XYZ file of C-alpha atoms in Angstrom:
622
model
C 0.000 0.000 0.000
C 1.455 2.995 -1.074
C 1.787 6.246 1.557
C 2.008 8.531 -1.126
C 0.420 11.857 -0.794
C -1.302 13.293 -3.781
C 0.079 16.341 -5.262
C -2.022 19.624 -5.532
C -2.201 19.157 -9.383
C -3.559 15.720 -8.836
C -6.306 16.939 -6.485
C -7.078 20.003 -9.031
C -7.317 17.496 -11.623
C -9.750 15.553 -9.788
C -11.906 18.686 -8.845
C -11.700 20.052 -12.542
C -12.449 16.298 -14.507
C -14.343 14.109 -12.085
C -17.292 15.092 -11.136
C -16.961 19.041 -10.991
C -19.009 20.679 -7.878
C -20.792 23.037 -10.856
C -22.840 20.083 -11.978
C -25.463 20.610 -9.082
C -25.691 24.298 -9.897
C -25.719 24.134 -13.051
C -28.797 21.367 -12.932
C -30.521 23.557 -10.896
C -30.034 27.012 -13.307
C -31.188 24.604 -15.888
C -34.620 23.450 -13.698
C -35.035 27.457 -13.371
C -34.580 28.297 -17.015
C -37.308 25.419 -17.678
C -39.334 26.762 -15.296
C -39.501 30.316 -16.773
C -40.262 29.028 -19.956
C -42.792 27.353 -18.851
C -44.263 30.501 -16.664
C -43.907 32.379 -20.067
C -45.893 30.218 -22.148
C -48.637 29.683 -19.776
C -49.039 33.175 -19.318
C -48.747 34.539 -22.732
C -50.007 31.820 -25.492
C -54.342 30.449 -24.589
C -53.564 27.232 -26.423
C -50.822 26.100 -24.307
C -53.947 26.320 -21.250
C -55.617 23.239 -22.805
C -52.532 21.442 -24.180
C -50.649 18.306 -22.486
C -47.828 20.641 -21.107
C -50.432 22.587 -19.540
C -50.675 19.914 -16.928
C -47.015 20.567 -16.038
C -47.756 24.118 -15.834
C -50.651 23.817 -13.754
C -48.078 23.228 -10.978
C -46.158 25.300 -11.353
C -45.198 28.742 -9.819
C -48.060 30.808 -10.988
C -51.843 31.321 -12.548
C -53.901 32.035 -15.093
C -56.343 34.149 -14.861
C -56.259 37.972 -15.672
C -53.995 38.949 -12.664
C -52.282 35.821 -12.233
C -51.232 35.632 -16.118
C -49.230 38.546 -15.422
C -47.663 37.195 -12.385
C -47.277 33.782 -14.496
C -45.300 36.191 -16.865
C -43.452 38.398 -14.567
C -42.299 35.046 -12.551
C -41.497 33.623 -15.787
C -39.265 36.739 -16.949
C -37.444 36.678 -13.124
C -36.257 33.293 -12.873
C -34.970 33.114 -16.407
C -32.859 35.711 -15.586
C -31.739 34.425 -12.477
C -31.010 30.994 -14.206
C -27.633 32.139 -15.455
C -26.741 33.030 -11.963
C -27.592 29.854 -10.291
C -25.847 27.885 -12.580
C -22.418 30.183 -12.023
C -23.129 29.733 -8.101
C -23.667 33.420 -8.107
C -25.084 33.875 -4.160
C -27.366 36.810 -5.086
C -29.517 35.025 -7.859
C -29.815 32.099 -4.828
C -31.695 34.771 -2.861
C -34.061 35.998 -5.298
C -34.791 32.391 -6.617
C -35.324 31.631 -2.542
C -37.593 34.363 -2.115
C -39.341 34.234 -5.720
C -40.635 31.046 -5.846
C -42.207 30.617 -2.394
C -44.064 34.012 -3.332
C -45.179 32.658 -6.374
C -45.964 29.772 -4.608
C -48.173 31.442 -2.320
C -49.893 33.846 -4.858
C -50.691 30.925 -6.814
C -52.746 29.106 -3.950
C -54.289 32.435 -3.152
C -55.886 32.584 -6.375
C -56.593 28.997 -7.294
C -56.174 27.365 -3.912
C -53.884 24.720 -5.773
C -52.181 23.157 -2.967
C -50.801 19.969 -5.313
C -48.633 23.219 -7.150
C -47.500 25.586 -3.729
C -45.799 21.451 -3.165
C -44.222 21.241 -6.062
C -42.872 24.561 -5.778
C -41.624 24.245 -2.256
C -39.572 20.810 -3.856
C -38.565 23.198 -6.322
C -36.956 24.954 -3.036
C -35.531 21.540 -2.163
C -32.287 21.200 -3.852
C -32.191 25.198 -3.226
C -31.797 24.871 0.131
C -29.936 21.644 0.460
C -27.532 22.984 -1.706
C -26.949 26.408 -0.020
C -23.072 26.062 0.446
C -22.780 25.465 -3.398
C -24.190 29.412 -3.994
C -21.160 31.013 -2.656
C -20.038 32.899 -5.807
C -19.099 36.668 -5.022
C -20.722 39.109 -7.404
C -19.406 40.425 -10.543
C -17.487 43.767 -10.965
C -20.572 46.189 -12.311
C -21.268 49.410 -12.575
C -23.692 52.116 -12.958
C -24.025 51.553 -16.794
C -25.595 47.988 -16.143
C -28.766 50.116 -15.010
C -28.790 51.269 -19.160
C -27.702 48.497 -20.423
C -30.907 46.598 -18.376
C -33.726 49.189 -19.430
C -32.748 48.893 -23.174
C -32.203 45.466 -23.501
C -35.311 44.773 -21.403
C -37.520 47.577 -22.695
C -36.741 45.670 -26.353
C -37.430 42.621 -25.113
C -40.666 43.803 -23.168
C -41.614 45.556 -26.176
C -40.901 42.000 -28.343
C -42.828 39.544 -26.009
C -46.151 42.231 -25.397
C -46.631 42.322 -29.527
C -46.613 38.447 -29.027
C -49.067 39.123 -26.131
C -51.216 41.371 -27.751
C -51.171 39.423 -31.173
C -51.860 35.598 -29.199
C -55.601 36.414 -29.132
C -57.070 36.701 -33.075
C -60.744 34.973 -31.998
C -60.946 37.877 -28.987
C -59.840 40.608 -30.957
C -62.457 43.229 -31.895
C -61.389 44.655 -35.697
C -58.514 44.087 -37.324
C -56.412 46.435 -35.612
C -52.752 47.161 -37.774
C -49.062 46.313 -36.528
C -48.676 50.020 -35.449
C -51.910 49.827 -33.898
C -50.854 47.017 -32.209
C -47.130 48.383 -31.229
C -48.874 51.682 -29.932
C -51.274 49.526 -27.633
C -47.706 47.712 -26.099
C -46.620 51.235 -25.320
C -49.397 52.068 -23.910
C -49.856 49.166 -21.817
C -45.877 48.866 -20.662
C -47.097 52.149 -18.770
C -50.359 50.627 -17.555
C -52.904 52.577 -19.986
C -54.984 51.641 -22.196
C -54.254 51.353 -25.991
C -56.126 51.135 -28.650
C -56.409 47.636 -29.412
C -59.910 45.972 -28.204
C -61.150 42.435 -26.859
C -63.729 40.284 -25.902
C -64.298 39.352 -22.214
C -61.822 39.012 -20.029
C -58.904 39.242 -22.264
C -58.636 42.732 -22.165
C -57.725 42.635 -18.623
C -55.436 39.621 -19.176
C -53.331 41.549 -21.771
C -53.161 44.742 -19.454
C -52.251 42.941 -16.915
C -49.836 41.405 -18.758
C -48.384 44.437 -20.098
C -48.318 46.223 -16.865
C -46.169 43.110 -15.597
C -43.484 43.683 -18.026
C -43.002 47.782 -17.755
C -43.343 47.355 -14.177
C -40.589 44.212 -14.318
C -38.403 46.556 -16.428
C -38.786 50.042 -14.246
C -37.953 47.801 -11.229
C -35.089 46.110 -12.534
C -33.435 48.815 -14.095
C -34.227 51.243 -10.651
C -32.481 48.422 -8.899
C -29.515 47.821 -11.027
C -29.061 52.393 -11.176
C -29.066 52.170 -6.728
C -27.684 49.263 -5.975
C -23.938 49.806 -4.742
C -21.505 50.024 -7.211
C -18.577 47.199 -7.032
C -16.018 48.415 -9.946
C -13.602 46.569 -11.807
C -10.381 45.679 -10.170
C -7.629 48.310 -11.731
C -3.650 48.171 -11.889
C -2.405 50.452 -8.658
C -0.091 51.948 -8.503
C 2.125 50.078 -5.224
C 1.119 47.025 -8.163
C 2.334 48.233 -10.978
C 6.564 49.251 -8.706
C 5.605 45.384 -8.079
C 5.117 44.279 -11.563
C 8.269 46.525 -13.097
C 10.351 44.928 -9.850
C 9.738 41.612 -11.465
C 9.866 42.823 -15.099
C 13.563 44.034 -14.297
C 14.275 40.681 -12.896
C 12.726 38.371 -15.378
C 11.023 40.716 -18.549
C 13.429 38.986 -20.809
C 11.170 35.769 -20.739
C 8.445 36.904 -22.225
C 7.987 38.957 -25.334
C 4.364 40.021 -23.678
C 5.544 40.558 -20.643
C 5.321 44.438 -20.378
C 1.919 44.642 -21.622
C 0.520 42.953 -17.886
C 1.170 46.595 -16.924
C -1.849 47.767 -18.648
C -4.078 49.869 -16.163
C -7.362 48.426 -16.793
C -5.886 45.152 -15.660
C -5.998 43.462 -12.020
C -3.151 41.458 -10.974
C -2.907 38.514 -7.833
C 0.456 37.730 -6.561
C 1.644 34.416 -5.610
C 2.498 34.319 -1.778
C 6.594 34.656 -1.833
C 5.706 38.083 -4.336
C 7.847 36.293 -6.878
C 5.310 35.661 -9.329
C 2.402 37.466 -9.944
C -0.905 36.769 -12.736
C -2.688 39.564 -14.392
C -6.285 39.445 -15.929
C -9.563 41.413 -16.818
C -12.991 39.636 -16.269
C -14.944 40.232 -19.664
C -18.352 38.549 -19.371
C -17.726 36.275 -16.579
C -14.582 35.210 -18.044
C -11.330 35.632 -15.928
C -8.598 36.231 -18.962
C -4.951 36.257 -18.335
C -2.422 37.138 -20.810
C 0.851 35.785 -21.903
C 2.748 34.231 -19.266
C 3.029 34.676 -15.333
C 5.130 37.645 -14.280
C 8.237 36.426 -12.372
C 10.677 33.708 -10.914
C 9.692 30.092 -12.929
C 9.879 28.732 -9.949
C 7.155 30.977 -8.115
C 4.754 30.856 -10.969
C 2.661 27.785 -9.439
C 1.717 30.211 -6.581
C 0.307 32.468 -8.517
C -1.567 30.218 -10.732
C -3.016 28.908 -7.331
C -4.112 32.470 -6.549
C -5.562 33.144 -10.059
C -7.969 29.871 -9.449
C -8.445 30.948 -6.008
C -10.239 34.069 -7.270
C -12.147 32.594 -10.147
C -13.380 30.046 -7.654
C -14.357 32.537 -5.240
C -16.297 34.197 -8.081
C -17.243 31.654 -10.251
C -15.559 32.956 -13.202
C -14.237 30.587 -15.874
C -10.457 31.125 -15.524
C -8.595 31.093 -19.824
C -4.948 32.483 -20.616
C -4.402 34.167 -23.939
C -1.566 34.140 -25.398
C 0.828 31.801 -23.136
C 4.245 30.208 -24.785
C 5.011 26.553 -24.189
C 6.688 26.682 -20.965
C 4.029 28.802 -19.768
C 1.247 26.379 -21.202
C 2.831 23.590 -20.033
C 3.108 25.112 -16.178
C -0.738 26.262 -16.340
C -2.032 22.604 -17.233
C 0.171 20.868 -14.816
C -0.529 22.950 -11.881
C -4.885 22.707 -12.924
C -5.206 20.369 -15.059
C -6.788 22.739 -17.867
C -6.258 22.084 -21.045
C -4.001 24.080 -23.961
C -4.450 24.620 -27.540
C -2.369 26.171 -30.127
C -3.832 29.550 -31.126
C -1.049 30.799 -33.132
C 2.777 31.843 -33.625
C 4.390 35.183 -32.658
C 6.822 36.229 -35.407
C 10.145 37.136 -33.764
C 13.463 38.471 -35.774
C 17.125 37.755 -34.564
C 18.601 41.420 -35.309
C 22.030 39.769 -36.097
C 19.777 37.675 -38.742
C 18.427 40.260 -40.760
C 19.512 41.076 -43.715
C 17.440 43.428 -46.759
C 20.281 40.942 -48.993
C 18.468 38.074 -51.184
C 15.966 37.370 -53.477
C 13.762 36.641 -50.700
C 14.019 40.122 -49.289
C 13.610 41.532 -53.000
C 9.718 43.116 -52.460
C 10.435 44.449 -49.023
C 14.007 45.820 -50.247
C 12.096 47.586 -53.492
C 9.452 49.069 -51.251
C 11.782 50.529 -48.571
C 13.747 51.994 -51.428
C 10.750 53.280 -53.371
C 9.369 55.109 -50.260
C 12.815 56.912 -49.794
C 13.251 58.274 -52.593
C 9.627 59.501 -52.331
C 11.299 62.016 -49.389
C 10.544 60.238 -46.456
C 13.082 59.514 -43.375
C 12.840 57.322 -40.506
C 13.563 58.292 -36.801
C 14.396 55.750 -34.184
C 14.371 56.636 -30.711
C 13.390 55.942 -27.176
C 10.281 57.527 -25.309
C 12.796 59.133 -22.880
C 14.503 60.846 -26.070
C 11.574 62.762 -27.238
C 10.543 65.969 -26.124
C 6.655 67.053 -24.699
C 5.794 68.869 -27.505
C 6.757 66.405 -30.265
C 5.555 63.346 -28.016
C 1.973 65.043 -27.237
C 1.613 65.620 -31.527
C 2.377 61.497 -31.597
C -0.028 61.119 -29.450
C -2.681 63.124 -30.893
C -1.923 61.306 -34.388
C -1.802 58.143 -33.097
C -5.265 58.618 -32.080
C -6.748 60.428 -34.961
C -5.304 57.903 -37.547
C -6.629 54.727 -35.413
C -8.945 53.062 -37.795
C -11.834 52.240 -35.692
C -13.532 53.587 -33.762
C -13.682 51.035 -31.014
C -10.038 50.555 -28.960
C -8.435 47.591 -29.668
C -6.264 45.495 -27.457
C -5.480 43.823 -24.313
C -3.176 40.707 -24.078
C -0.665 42.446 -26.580
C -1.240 46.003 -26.451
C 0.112 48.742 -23.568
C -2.718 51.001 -23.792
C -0.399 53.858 -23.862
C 2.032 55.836 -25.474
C 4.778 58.209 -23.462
C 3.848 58.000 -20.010
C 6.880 59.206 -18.299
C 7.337 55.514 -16.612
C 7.485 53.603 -20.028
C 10.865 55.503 -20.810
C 12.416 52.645 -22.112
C 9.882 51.910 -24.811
C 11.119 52.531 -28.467
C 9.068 54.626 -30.901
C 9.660 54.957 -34.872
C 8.509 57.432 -36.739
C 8.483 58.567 -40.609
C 8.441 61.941 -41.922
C 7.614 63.718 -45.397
C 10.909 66.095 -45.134
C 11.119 66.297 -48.803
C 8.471 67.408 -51.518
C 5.425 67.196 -49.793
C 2.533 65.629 -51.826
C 0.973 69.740 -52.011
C 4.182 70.777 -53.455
C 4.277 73.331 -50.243
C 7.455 74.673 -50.415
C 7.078 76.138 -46.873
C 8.270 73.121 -44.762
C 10.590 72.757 -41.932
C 14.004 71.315 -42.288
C 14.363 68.207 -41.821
C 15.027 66.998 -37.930
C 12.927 70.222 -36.645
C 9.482 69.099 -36.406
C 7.722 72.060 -35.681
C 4.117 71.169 -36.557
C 3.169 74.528 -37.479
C 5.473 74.958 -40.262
C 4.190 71.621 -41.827
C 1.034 70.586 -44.013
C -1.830 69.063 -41.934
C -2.088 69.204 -38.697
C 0.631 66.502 -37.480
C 3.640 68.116 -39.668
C 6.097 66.196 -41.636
C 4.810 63.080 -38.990
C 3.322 60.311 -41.018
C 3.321 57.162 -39.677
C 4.399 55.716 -35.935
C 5.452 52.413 -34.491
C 5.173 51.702 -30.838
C 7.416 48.832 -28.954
C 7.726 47.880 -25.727
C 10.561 46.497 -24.024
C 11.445 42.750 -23.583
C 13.907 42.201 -21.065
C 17.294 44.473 -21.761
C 18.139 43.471 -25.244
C 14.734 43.298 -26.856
C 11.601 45.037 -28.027
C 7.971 44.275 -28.856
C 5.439 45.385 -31.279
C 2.604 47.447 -29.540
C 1.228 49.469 -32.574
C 1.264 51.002 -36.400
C -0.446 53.795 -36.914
C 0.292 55.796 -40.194
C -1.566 58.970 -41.849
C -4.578 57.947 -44.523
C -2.403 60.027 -47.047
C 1.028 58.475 -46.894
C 2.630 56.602 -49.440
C 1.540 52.719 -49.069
C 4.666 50.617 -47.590
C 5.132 52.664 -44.328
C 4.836 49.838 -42.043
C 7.947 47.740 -43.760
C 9.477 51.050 -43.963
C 9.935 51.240 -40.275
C 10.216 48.134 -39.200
C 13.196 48.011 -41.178
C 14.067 51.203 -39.975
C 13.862 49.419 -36.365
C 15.622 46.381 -37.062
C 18.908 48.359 -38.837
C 18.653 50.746 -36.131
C 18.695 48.145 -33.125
C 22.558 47.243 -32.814
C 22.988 50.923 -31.620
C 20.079 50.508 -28.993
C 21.516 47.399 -27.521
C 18.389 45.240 -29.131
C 18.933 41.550 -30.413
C 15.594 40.911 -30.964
C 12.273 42.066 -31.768
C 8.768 40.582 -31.946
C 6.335 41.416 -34.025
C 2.727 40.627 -34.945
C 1.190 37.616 -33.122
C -0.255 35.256 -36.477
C -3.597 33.515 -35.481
C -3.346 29.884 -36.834
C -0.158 30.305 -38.760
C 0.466 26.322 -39.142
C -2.640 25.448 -40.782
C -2.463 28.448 -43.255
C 1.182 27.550 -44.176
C 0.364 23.845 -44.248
C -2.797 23.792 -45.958
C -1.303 25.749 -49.163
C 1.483 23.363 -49.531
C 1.392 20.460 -52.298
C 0.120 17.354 -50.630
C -2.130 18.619 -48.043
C -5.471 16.587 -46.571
C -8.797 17.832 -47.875
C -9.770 18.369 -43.687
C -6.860 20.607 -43.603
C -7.300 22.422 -46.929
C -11.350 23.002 -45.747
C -9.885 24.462 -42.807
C -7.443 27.166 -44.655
C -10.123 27.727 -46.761
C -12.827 28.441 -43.680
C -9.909 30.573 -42.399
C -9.305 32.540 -45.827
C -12.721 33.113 -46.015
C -12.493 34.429 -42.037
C -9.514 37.197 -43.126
C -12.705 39.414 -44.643
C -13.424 40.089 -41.286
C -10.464 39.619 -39.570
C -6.475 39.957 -39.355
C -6.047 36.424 -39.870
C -4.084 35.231 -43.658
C -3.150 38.911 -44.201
C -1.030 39.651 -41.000
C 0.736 36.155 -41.393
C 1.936 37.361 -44.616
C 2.778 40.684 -43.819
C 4.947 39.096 -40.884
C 6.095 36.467 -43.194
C 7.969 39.079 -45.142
C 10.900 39.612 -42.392
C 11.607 35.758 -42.396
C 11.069 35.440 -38.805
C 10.791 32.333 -36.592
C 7.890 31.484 -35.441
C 7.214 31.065 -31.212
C 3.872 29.075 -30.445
C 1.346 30.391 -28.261
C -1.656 28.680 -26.388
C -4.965 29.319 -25.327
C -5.205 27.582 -21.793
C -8.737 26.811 -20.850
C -10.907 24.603 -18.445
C -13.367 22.528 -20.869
C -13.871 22.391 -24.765
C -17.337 23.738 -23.994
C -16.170 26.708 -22.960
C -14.313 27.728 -25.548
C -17.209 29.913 -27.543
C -17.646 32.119 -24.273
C -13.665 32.268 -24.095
C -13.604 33.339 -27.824
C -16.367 35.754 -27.237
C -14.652 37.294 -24.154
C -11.538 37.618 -26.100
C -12.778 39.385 -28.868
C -14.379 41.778 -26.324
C -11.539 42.220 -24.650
C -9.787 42.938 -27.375
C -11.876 46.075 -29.239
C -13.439 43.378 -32.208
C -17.121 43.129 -30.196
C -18.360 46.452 -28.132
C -21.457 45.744 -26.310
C -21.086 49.308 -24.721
C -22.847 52.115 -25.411
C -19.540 54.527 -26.493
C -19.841 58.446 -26.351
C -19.836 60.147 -29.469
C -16.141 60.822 -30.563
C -16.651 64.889 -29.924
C -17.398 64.221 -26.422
C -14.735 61.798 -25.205
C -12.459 63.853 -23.109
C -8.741 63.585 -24.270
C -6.001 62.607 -21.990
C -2.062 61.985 -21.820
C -2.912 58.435 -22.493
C -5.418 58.845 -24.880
C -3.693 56.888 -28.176
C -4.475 53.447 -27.198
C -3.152 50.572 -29.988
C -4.716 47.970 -31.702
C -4.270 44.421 -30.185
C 0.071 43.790 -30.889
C -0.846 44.815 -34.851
C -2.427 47.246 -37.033
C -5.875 48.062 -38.192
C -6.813 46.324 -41.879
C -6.585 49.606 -43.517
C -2.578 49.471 -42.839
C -2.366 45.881 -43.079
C -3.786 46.386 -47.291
C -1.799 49.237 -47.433
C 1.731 47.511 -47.046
């Protein structure tokens, strides 16, 4: 008999694979949801009264005549809501299913003194309250804009399910009243008057009542989300961040993506010894870490311990972005989640590069062209700049972003010349000869006084961002480059970064991150499988959208090697909501309601990059 003890990893496998403590939760969100439905239909559609699933909701939560199809509804509405929250463990939604059914319960025997369905509600209470210590889950971080978010999604879908109300009843409908007719009487009867849709009997009352339910369900949740007390996202502070550039200074070189955990709108947890440390964001219940842990190798299984803590406590699904292959292979032995390859990171060996060889030929020709077009590169650190010049990069950084939505998070800073990111390298190209007006009022070149220059950013016409990797390297952050400028300005300063790095002390530089690189590369080469030329083709067909075969070819053109990075996650079912969470994290999905552009306030840090790349626009462009 063996006195082994298991190892943490074993036990976290265990929890994670065997049977998973959600599965009780989750069974009981899923009860809820079917309950709802249920609620829904009896209260909104007559048929379902006299069909077979009628019997089922005869017992349930509930009634049906004119005041208790509302309640039917309104219960209905409540607990589908809430469904979502049980099955997360989220200890909130346990209270309001505890105190919503028994009141449904109740009002349901006061009206139809149906004591067979206040039982079967209390059972419904059964697992509930057995279960209690399973509905732990601390709330998510929220804000006041939840409060707008809930009346207009709510008011739509009020406004949705009272047409379907209103419209459910063609036998007890007086006339032949029109859609707007019928859309004006919803209105009407969100705010408890009376439209001017009319109907036999008692169905009048049942569809007012109805109606009422719904505005009244969506004034009181949306009143309730506006006062509640606020419990904001977790931010970067500022005793973290000295933390996070302590360990950086220690151990950046490891990780090309290192420097981006010190974005602001990022949390971080530490690993006990303060060796290691994780950072995230939580996008849609979603706890997403970036790249790597922060920190001594040897501390990073702390950390990771402290990451799963939190997404435990909160029942968020804990994914990485972004990890290498050590890092991948630390995360799934310490949890036992699984990894997949997302992608490769291009990275160029500065001693490597060379503009020599037919290979180089297009990118050699371009650079070339665009010089003798009368534009010059400028290499330099943030420290090196001055105010005045580094404010007009930031100002064109934002105006020539392409979207209008930020972009970026596991490979993006967020930032450009704050006074602690001295060590970050900009490059910049400028028109300092024949400008395309013919203008012969220009400054020299070198002097960069915007005022003496066409348009409103001077000779300035395109700008790369890096951040640094360790001591001897540097990576990607953003392009940005002026709508006018000559096509080619991306390779032109790249290159201009790469033959200037020997002189900064850089060996190596990484630039765009490639999603699926392997399959596009091996699914256009003689001899490949008709599963893996479907699946270039899917992904060909994807790069409409998004920066998928078009960045790996622009990266392509350096001949870099290509690093492997993983997407660490829990179970394959989770991967749509990790995708989704991504892309929100990273500027492609905005499910906020943004200011218009005139009235969002400008700052020092206002020029925020696309995700470790450029927008499309650029991309076509080079």
């Amino acid at each position: 008999m063996s006195d082994k003890v298991p190892s943490r990893a074993s036990v976290a496998r265990r929890i994670l694979r065997g049977p998973r403590p959600e599965a009780v939760p989750a069974l009981i969100g899923r009860a809820c949801a079917l309950v709802g439905i249920l609620d829904i239909a009896a209260g909104v559609f007559p048929r379902f009264r006299h069909s077979r699933m009628h019997a089922l909701a005869e017992v349930l939560p509930g009634a049906l005549g004119p005041f208790a199809a509302a309640l039917s509804l309104s219960v209905g509405v409540l607990l589908l809501l809430l469904a979502h929250g049980l099955k997360r463990r989220k200890r909130r939604a346990w209270r309001a299913a505890v105190a919503l059914l028994p009141a449904g319960a109740v009002a349901q025997f006061a009206y139809r003194h149906s004591v067979i369905g206040v039982l079967i509600s209390l059972a419904l209470l059964v697992p509930l309250l057995r279960h209690r210590g399973e509905f732990a889950a601390l709330p998510d971080p929220r804000s006041r804009w939840r409060a707008l978010a809930n009346f207009v999604l709510m008011g739509a879908g009020s406004l949705a399910l009272g047409l379907v109300v209103v419209s459910v009843h063609p036998k007890r409908t007086i006339g032949d009243p029109s859609v707007a007719d019928r859309l004006t009487h919803v209105l009407y009867g969100l705010f408890g008057i009376e439209g001017p849709v009319n109907y036999q009997g008692s169905t009048s009352w049942t569809v007012a009542c109805s109606l009422g339910a719904l505005g009244l369900l969506t004034a009181i949740t949306t009143i309730y989300l506006a006062f509640r007390p606020e419990h904001p996202a977790a931010r970067l502070t500022e005793a973290d961040e000295a933390r996070l550039r302590a360990l950086l200074a220690k151990h950046g070189g490891r990780d090309s993506l290192g420097h981006f955990a010190l974005r602001r709108d990022k949390a971080v947890v530490f690993s006990p010894s303060g060796k290691a440390a994780v950072t995230y964001r939580v996008v849609s219940g979603v706890m997403l870490a970036s790249g790597d842990p922060i920190g001594d190798v040897e501390a990073w299984p702390g950390a990771i311990e402290r990451f799963m803590d939190e997404a435990r406590a909160h029942s968020w699904t804990p994914a990485v972005m972004g990890c290498s292959e050590t890092g991948g292979e630390v995360w799934t032995r310490e949890t036992g989640l699984d990894a997949l390859e997302l992608g490769d990171e291009a990275v160029v060996d500065v001693a490597d590069f060379s503009l020599a060889g037919r290979a180089m030929r297009n990118v050699r020709q371009m650079v070339k062209r665009i010089e003798r077009a009368g534009y010059e590169t400028r290499v330099r650190r943030i420290r090196d700049l001055g105010e005045g010049e580094l404010e007009r990069i930031r100002r064109a950084a934002e105006d020539w972003r392409g979207t209008d939505t930020e972009r970026g998070f596991s490979m993006a800073l967020g930032r450009i010349g704050d006074p602690a990111d001295g060590d970050c390298l900009i490059a910049t190209a400028h028109r300092v000869d024949g400008p395309p007006d013919g203008n012969p009022h220009r400054a020299a070149a070198g002097d960069g006084r915007a005022e003496d220059q066409p348009g409103p950013y001077g000779d300035l016409k395109a700008i790369l961002h890096f951040v640094p990797w360790g001591g001897d390297g540097v990576s990607l952050d953003l392009m940005r480059r002026d709508r006018t400028a000559d096509p080619g300005m991306n390779e032109l300063l790249i290159v201009a970064a790469l033959q200037a790095a020997p002189k900064l002390g850089i060996t190596r530089i990484s630039l765009n991150f490639a999603m699926f690189r392997s399959a596009l590369a091996r699914g256009e080469k003689i001899g490949a499988g008709p599963v893996l030329r479907a699946w270039r083709g899917l992904l060909v067909f994807l790069s409409r959208w998004f920066q998928i075969e078009s960045l790996y070819k622009f990266n392509a053109k350096f001949r870099p090697r290509w690093e492997p990075r993983f997407v660490v996650y829990r179970a394959s079912g989770d991967l749509p909501r990790i995708g989704f969470a991504a892309m929100q994290a990273e500027g492609f999905v905005n499910l906020a309601l943004p200011l218009p552009r005139f009235l969002r306030r400008r700052s020092a840090t206002a020029a925020r990059p696309c995700a470790h790349g450029m927008a499309e626009r650029d991309i076509r462009a080079a």
